[in-house]
Amino acid sequence: MGDDAALVVGLGNPGPKYENTRHNIGFMVVDVLAGRVGGKFSAHKRSNADIVQARLDGRQVIIAKPRTYMNLSGGPVASLAKFFSVDPANVIVVHDELDLDFGTIRLKLGGGENGHNGLRSTSSALGTKDYLRVRMGIGRPPGRQDPADFVLKPFSATERKELDVWCEEGADAVELLLKLGLEGAQNRIH
């Protein structure tokens, strides 16, 4: 792969039980990206992930969904980065974010994991926190609901009405990152 190859990973949990949950917004966004390039996910056995190889905005891109549960997603991310020789600075992780209101999208490089097990696993496996993040805001749980329970629940009926558009916007954010870099993409989105 070229020096500018990028790895775009959507975080989520495998299986139909989790398919439409808040924790799987990363999977939903990369599904949109794969659809845009006309790709179908196929197993990449060496990494325990499903991938689509494509070109986006002139760059070689691997779009991926780990086949592991969220808290073990770092292994497949690091395996893919190594296999395709993608530097962590060119890894983009799309994930749910409790600290942002539903429908909000924010981009950043590095930082803490805020208790997000998928990010913690990814940082540990990559050996750095310095990778790009597309933070998809899901909001805080209502009342005293446990955040761990909240993220594994399906989106509300009201949220589902906006979900398709929001996933498209998440995919747009990834494409802007690939095309303009972090600062340029942040200027368009934030």
PDB file of C-alpha atoms in Angstrom:
ATOM      1  CA  MET A   1       0.000   0.000   0.000  1.00  0.00           C
ATOM      2  CA  GLY A   2       1.081   3.568  -0.563  1.00  0.00           C
ATOM      3  CA  ASP A   3       2.243   5.845   2.226  1.00  0.00           C
ATOM      4  CA  ASP A   4      -1.101   7.613   2.238  1.00  0.00           C
ATOM      5  CA  ALA A   5      -3.205   4.435   2.551  1.00  0.00           C
ATOM      6  CA  ALA A   6      -5.889   4.787   5.197  1.00  0.00           C
ATOM      7  CA  LEU A   7      -7.722   2.325   7.417  1.00  0.00           C
ATOM      8  CA  VAL A   8     -11.292   3.318   8.316  1.00  0.00           C
ATOM      9  CA  VAL A   9     -12.726   1.177  11.113  1.00  0.00           C
ATOM     10  CA  GLY A  10     -16.282   1.250  12.375  1.00  0.00           C
ATOM     11  CA  LEU A  11     -16.618   0.014  15.935  1.00  0.00           C
ATOM     12  CA  GLY A  12     -19.522  -2.177  16.952  1.00  0.00           C
ATOM     13  CA  ASN A  13     -20.578  -5.601  18.137  1.00  0.00           C
ATOM     14  CA  PRO A  14     -21.178  -8.512  15.751  1.00  0.00           C
ATOM     15  CA  GLY A  15     -24.472 -10.300  15.303  1.00  0.00           C
ATOM     16  CA  PRO A  16     -28.144  -9.451  14.847  1.00  0.00           C
ATOM     17  CA  LYS A  17     -28.708  -8.893  18.578  1.00  0.00           C
ATOM     18  CA  TYR A  18     -26.607  -5.701  18.440  1.00  0.00           C
ATOM     19  CA  GLU A  19     -27.252  -4.654  14.854  1.00  0.00           C
ATOM     20  CA  ASN A  20     -29.424  -1.600  15.544  1.00  0.00           C
ATOM     21  CA  THR A  21     -27.955  -0.497  18.871  1.00  0.00           C
ATOM     22  CA  ARG A  22     -26.280   2.800  19.684  1.00  0.00           C
ATOM     23  CA  HIS A  23     -22.924   1.051  20.196  1.00  0.00           C
ATOM     24  CA  ASN A  24     -23.032  -0.026  16.530  1.00  0.00           C
ATOM     25  CA  ILE A  25     -23.175   3.413  14.948  1.00  0.00           C
ATOM     26  CA  GLY A  26     -19.584   2.877  13.756  1.00  0.00           C
ATOM     27  CA  PHE A  27     -20.672  -0.202  11.790  1.00  0.00           C
ATOM     28  CA  MET A  28     -23.607   1.751  10.327  1.00  0.00           C
ATOM     29  CA  VAL A  29     -21.365   4.566   9.073  1.00  0.00           C
ATOM     30  CA  VAL A  30     -18.821   2.254   7.431  1.00  0.00           C
ATOM     31  CA  ASP A  31     -21.709   0.360   5.815  1.00  0.00           C
ATOM     32  CA  VAL A  32     -22.653   3.664   4.140  1.00  0.00           C
ATOM     33  CA  LEU A  33     -19.050   4.178   3.003  1.00  0.00           C
ATOM     34  CA  ALA A  34     -18.879   0.654   1.573  1.00  0.00           C
ATOM     35  CA  GLY A  35     -22.139   1.294  -0.277  1.00  0.00           C
ATOM     36  CA  ARG A  36     -20.763   4.514  -1.761  1.00  0.00           C
ATOM     37  CA  VAL A  37     -17.820   2.665  -3.308  1.00  0.00           C
ATOM     38  CA  GLY A  38     -19.994  -0.277  -4.385  1.00  0.00           C
ATOM     39  CA  GLY A  39     -18.080  -2.640  -2.105  1.00  0.00           C
ATOM     40  CA  LYS A  40     -19.262  -5.690  -0.224  1.00  0.00           C
ATOM     41  CA  PHE A  41     -17.578  -6.695   3.011  1.00  0.00           C
ATOM     42  CA  SER A  42     -15.640  -9.932   2.930  1.00  0.00           C
ATOM     43  CA  ALA A  43     -13.709 -11.783   5.605  1.00  0.00           C
ATOM     44  CA  HIS A  44     -10.060 -10.911   6.105  1.00  0.00           C
ATOM     45  CA  LYS A  45      -9.035 -14.006   8.026  1.00  0.00           C
ATOM     46  CA  ARG A  46      -5.641 -12.738   9.193  1.00  0.00           C
ATOM     47  CA  SER A  47      -7.236  -9.885  11.109  1.00  0.00           C
ATOM     48  CA  ASN A  48     -10.601 -11.261  12.244  1.00  0.00           C
ATOM     49  CA  ALA A  49     -12.391  -8.415  10.475  1.00  0.00           C
ATOM     50  CA  ASP A  50     -14.633  -7.883   7.471  1.00  0.00           C
ATOM     51  CA  ILE A  51     -13.159  -5.449   4.954  1.00  0.00           C
ATOM     52  CA  VAL A  52     -13.752  -3.581   1.716  1.00  0.00           C
ATOM     53  CA  GLN A  53     -10.749  -2.293  -0.239  1.00  0.00           C
ATOM     54  CA  ALA A  54     -11.460   0.836  -2.247  1.00  0.00           C
ATOM     55  CA  ARG A  55     -10.265   4.206  -3.412  1.00  0.00           C
ATOM     56  CA  LEU A  56     -11.812   7.242  -1.784  1.00  0.00           C
ATOM     57  CA  ASP A  57     -10.803  10.722  -2.877  1.00  0.00           C
ATOM     58  CA  GLY A  58      -7.823   9.227  -4.674  1.00  0.00           C
ATOM     59  CA  ARG A  59      -6.529   7.327  -1.646  1.00  0.00           C
ATOM     60  CA  GLN A  60      -6.283   3.591  -1.126  1.00  0.00           C
ATOM     61  CA  VAL A  61      -8.659   2.854   1.767  1.00  0.00           C
ATOM     62  CA  ILE A  62      -9.464  -0.256   3.746  1.00  0.00           C
ATOM     63  CA  ILE A  63     -12.925  -0.017   5.291  1.00  0.00           C
ATOM     64  CA  ALA A  64     -13.297  -2.458   8.171  1.00  0.00           C
ATOM     65  CA  LYS A  65     -15.610  -3.918  10.781  1.00  0.00           C
ATOM     66  CA  PRO A  66     -13.953  -6.052  13.471  1.00  0.00           C
ATOM     67  CA  ARG A  67     -15.650  -9.426  13.981  1.00  0.00           C
ATOM     68  CA  THR A  68     -14.900  -9.302  17.711  1.00  0.00           C
ATOM     69  CA  TYR A  69     -16.948  -7.723  20.446  1.00  0.00           C
ATOM     70  CA  MET A  70     -16.332  -4.041  21.120  1.00  0.00           C
ATOM     71  CA  ASN A  71     -13.942  -4.548  24.042  1.00  0.00           C
ATOM     72  CA  LEU A  72     -11.638  -6.693  21.838  1.00  0.00           C
ATOM     73  CA  SER A  73     -11.752  -4.605  18.661  1.00  0.00           C
ATOM     74  CA  GLY A  74      -8.178  -3.369  19.008  1.00  0.00           C
ATOM     75  CA  GLY A  75      -6.704  -6.704  17.921  1.00  0.00           C
ATOM     76  CA  PRO A  76      -8.312  -6.646  14.475  1.00  0.00           C
ATOM     77  CA  VAL A  77      -7.539  -2.917  14.062  1.00  0.00           C
ATOM     78  CA  ALA A  78      -3.842  -3.423  14.833  1.00  0.00           C
ATOM     79  CA  SER A  79      -3.679  -6.555  12.651  1.00  0.00           C
ATOM     80  CA  LEU A  80      -5.150  -4.689   9.688  1.00  0.00           C
ATOM     81  CA  ALA A  81      -2.858  -1.697  10.208  1.00  0.00           C
ATOM     82  CA  LYS A  82       0.146  -4.023  10.250  1.00  0.00           C
ATOM     83  CA  PHE A  83      -0.988  -6.188   7.324  1.00  0.00           C
ATOM     84  CA  PHE A  84      -1.700  -3.188   5.064  1.00  0.00           C
ATOM     85  CA  SER A  85       1.228  -1.103   6.432  1.00  0.00           C
ATOM     86  CA  VAL A  86      -1.026   1.736   7.597  1.00  0.00           C
ATOM     87  CA  ASP A  87       0.522   4.110  10.114  1.00  0.00           C
ATOM     88  CA  PRO A  88      -1.694   4.833  13.178  1.00  0.00           C
ATOM     89  CA  ALA A  89      -1.863   8.483  12.028  1.00  0.00           C
ATOM     90  CA  ASN A  90      -3.824   7.179   8.989  1.00  0.00           C
ATOM     91  CA  VAL A  91      -6.236   5.073  11.039  1.00  0.00           C
ATOM     92  CA  ILE A  92      -9.738   6.551  11.349  1.00  0.00           C
ATOM     93  CA  VAL A  93     -12.010   5.015  14.000  1.00  0.00           C
ATOM     94  CA  VAL A  94     -15.754   5.734  13.852  1.00  0.00           C
ATOM     95  CA  HIS A  95     -17.440   5.241  17.225  1.00  0.00           C
ATOM     96  CA  ASP A  96     -20.350   6.157  19.473  1.00  0.00           C
ATOM     97  CA  GLU A  97     -19.783   8.996  21.943  1.00  0.00           C
ATOM     98  CA  LEU A  98     -21.864   9.468  25.114  1.00  0.00           C
ATOM     99  CA  ASP A  99     -20.445  12.946  25.774  1.00  0.00           C
ATOM    100  CA  LEU A 100     -21.985  14.438  22.620  1.00  0.00           C
ATOM    101  CA  ASP A 101     -25.678  15.048  21.981  1.00  0.00           C
ATOM    102  CA  PHE A 102     -27.428  12.681  19.603  1.00  0.00           C
ATOM    103  CA  GLY A 103     -26.684  13.577  16.000  1.00  0.00           C
ATOM    104  CA  THR A 104     -23.530  15.559  16.751  1.00  0.00           C
ATOM    105  CA  ILE A 105     -20.341  14.631  14.893  1.00  0.00           C
ATOM    106  CA  ARG A 106     -16.895  15.700  16.059  1.00  0.00           C
ATOM    107  CA  LEU A 107     -13.451  14.875  14.711  1.00  0.00           C
ATOM    108  CA  LYS A 108     -10.256  14.646  16.704  1.00  0.00           C
ATOM    109  CA  LEU A 109      -6.804  13.132  16.835  1.00  0.00           C
ATOM    110  CA  GLY A 110      -5.864  11.176  19.941  1.00  0.00           C
ATOM    111  CA  GLY A 111      -7.045  11.972  23.432  1.00  0.00           C
ATOM    112  CA  GLY A 112      -8.627   9.873  26.123  1.00  0.00           C
ATOM    113  CA  GLU A 113     -11.033   6.994  25.732  1.00  0.00           C
ATOM    114  CA  ASN A 114     -13.712   8.300  28.150  1.00  0.00           C
ATOM    115  CA  GLY A 115     -14.470   4.774  29.350  1.00  0.00           C
ATOM    116  CA  HIS A 116     -15.113   3.522  25.802  1.00  0.00           C
ATOM    117  CA  ASN A 117     -13.861  -0.079  25.762  1.00  0.00           C
ATOM    118  CA  GLY A 118     -13.491  -0.185  21.980  1.00  0.00           C
ATOM    119  CA  LEU A 119     -11.213   2.863  22.025  1.00  0.00           C
ATOM    120  CA  ARG A 120      -9.291   1.528  25.030  1.00  0.00           C
ATOM    121  CA  SER A 121      -8.700  -1.769  23.204  1.00  0.00           C
ATOM    122  CA  THR A 122      -7.695   0.039  19.995  1.00  0.00           C
ATOM    123  CA  SER A 123      -5.250   2.373  21.768  1.00  0.00           C
ATOM    124  CA  SER A 124      -3.698  -0.551  23.608  1.00  0.00           C
ATOM    125  CA  ALA A 125      -3.324  -2.703  20.478  1.00  0.00           C
ATOM    126  CA  LEU A 126      -1.954   0.132  18.322  1.00  0.00           C
ATOM    127  CA  GLY A 127       0.393   1.228  21.107  1.00  0.00           C
ATOM    128  CA  THR A 128      -0.775   4.832  20.764  1.00  0.00           C
ATOM    129  CA  LYS A 129      -3.814   7.042  21.248  1.00  0.00           C
ATOM    130  CA  ASP A 130      -2.772   9.131  18.249  1.00  0.00           C
ATOM    131  CA  TYR A 131      -5.233   7.957  15.618  1.00  0.00           C
ATOM    132  CA  LEU A 132      -8.122   9.886  14.075  1.00  0.00           C
ATOM    133  CA  ARG A 133     -11.599   9.594  15.527  1.00  0.00           C
ATOM    134  CA  VAL A 134     -15.032  10.316  14.138  1.00  0.00           C
ATOM    135  CA  ARG A 135     -17.104  10.746  17.292  1.00  0.00           C
ATOM    136  CA  MET A 136     -20.794  10.054  16.674  1.00  0.00           C
ATOM    137  CA  GLY A 137     -22.798  11.583  19.528  1.00  0.00           C
ATOM    138  CA  ILE A 138     -25.449   9.328  21.052  1.00  0.00           C
ATOM    139  CA  GLY A 139     -26.132  11.468  24.121  1.00  0.00           C
ATOM    140  CA  ARG A 140     -26.303  10.480  27.760  1.00  0.00           C
ATOM    141  CA  PRO A 141     -28.703   7.855  29.100  1.00  0.00           C
ATOM    142  CA  PRO A 142     -31.943   9.174  30.565  1.00  0.00           C
ATOM    143  CA  GLY A 143     -32.352   9.288  34.335  1.00  0.00           C
ATOM    144  CA  ARG A 144     -30.209   6.792  36.175  1.00  0.00           C
ATOM    145  CA  GLN A 145     -29.867   4.290  33.342  1.00  0.00           C
ATOM    146  CA  ASP A 146     -26.461   2.630  33.289  1.00  0.00           C
ATOM    147  CA  PRO A 147     -24.395   3.875  30.311  1.00  0.00           C
ATOM    148  CA  ALA A 148     -23.290   0.276  29.564  1.00  0.00           C
ATOM    149  CA  ASP A 149     -26.963  -0.698  29.256  1.00  0.00           C
ATOM    150  CA  PHE A 150     -27.871   2.441  27.275  1.00  0.00           C
ATOM    151  CA  VAL A 151     -25.305   1.878  24.507  1.00  0.00           C
ATOM    152  CA  LEU A 152     -26.634  -1.663  23.913  1.00  0.00           C
ATOM    153  CA  LYS A 153     -30.218  -0.462  23.413  1.00  0.00           C
ATOM    154  CA  PRO A 154     -31.719   0.303  20.000  1.00  0.00           C
ATOM    155  CA  PHE A 155     -32.163   3.913  18.971  1.00  0.00           C
ATOM    156  CA  SER A 156     -35.486   5.493  19.970  1.00  0.00           C
ATOM    157  CA  ALA A 157     -38.251   5.952  17.391  1.00  0.00           C
ATOM    158  CA  THR A 158     -37.431   9.677  17.207  1.00  0.00           C
ATOM    159  CA  GLU A 159     -33.724   8.980  16.732  1.00  0.00           C
ATOM    160  CA  ARG A 160     -34.415   6.342  14.061  1.00  0.00           C
ATOM    161  CA  LYS A 161     -36.129   9.001  11.920  1.00  0.00           C
ATOM    162  CA  GLU A 162     -32.805  10.877  11.705  1.00  0.00           C
ATOM    163  CA  LEU A 163     -30.474   7.858  11.673  1.00  0.00           C
ATOM    164  CA  ASP A 164     -30.061   7.413   7.909  1.00  0.00           C
ATOM    165  CA  VAL A 165     -29.201  11.076   7.329  1.00  0.00           C
ATOM    166  CA  TRP A 166     -26.860  11.091  10.321  1.00  0.00           C
ATOM    167  CA  CYS A 167     -25.013   7.986   9.055  1.00  0.00           C
ATOM    168  CA  GLU A 168     -24.592   9.711   5.673  1.00  0.00           C
ATOM    169  CA  GLU A 169     -23.165  12.737   7.500  1.00  0.00           C
ATOM    170  CA  GLY A 170     -20.776  10.441   9.383  1.00  0.00           C
ATOM    171  CA  ALA A 171     -19.609   8.964   6.072  1.00  0.00           C
ATOM    172  CA  ASP A 172     -19.209  12.526   4.717  1.00  0.00           C
ATOM    173  CA  ALA A 173     -17.015  13.316   7.752  1.00  0.00           C
ATOM    174  CA  VAL A 174     -14.753  10.332   6.981  1.00  0.00           C
ATOM    175  CA  GLU A 175     -14.446  11.418   3.348  1.00  0.00           C
ATOM    176  CA  LEU A 176     -13.593  14.974   4.412  1.00  0.00           C
ATOM    177  CA  LEU A 177     -10.874  13.630   6.728  1.00  0.00           C
ATOM    178  CA  LEU A 178      -9.400  11.642   3.848  1.00  0.00           C
ATOM    179  CA  LYS A 179      -9.561  14.578   1.453  1.00  0.00           C
ATOM    180  CA  LEU A 180      -8.759  17.599   3.623  1.00  0.00           C
ATOM    181  CA  GLY A 181      -6.975  16.227   6.681  1.00  0.00           C
ATOM    182  CA  LEU A 182      -8.057  16.855  10.262  1.00  0.00           C
ATOM    183  CA  GLU A 183      -7.987  20.652  10.392  1.00  0.00           C
ATOM    184  CA  GLY A 184      -9.695  21.123   7.035  1.00  0.00           C
ATOM    185  CA  ALA A 185     -12.394  18.595   7.898  1.00  0.00           C
ATOM    186  CA  GLN A 186     -12.933  20.112  11.363  1.00  0.00           C
ATOM    187  CA  ASN A 187     -13.404  23.540   9.775  1.00  0.00           C
ATOM    188  CA  ARG A 188     -16.219  22.133   7.630  1.00  0.00           C
ATOM    189  CA  ILE A 189     -17.930  20.075  10.343  1.00  0.00           C
ATOM    190  CA  HIS A 190     -17.485  21.879  13.654  1.00  0.00           C
TER     191      HIS A 190
END
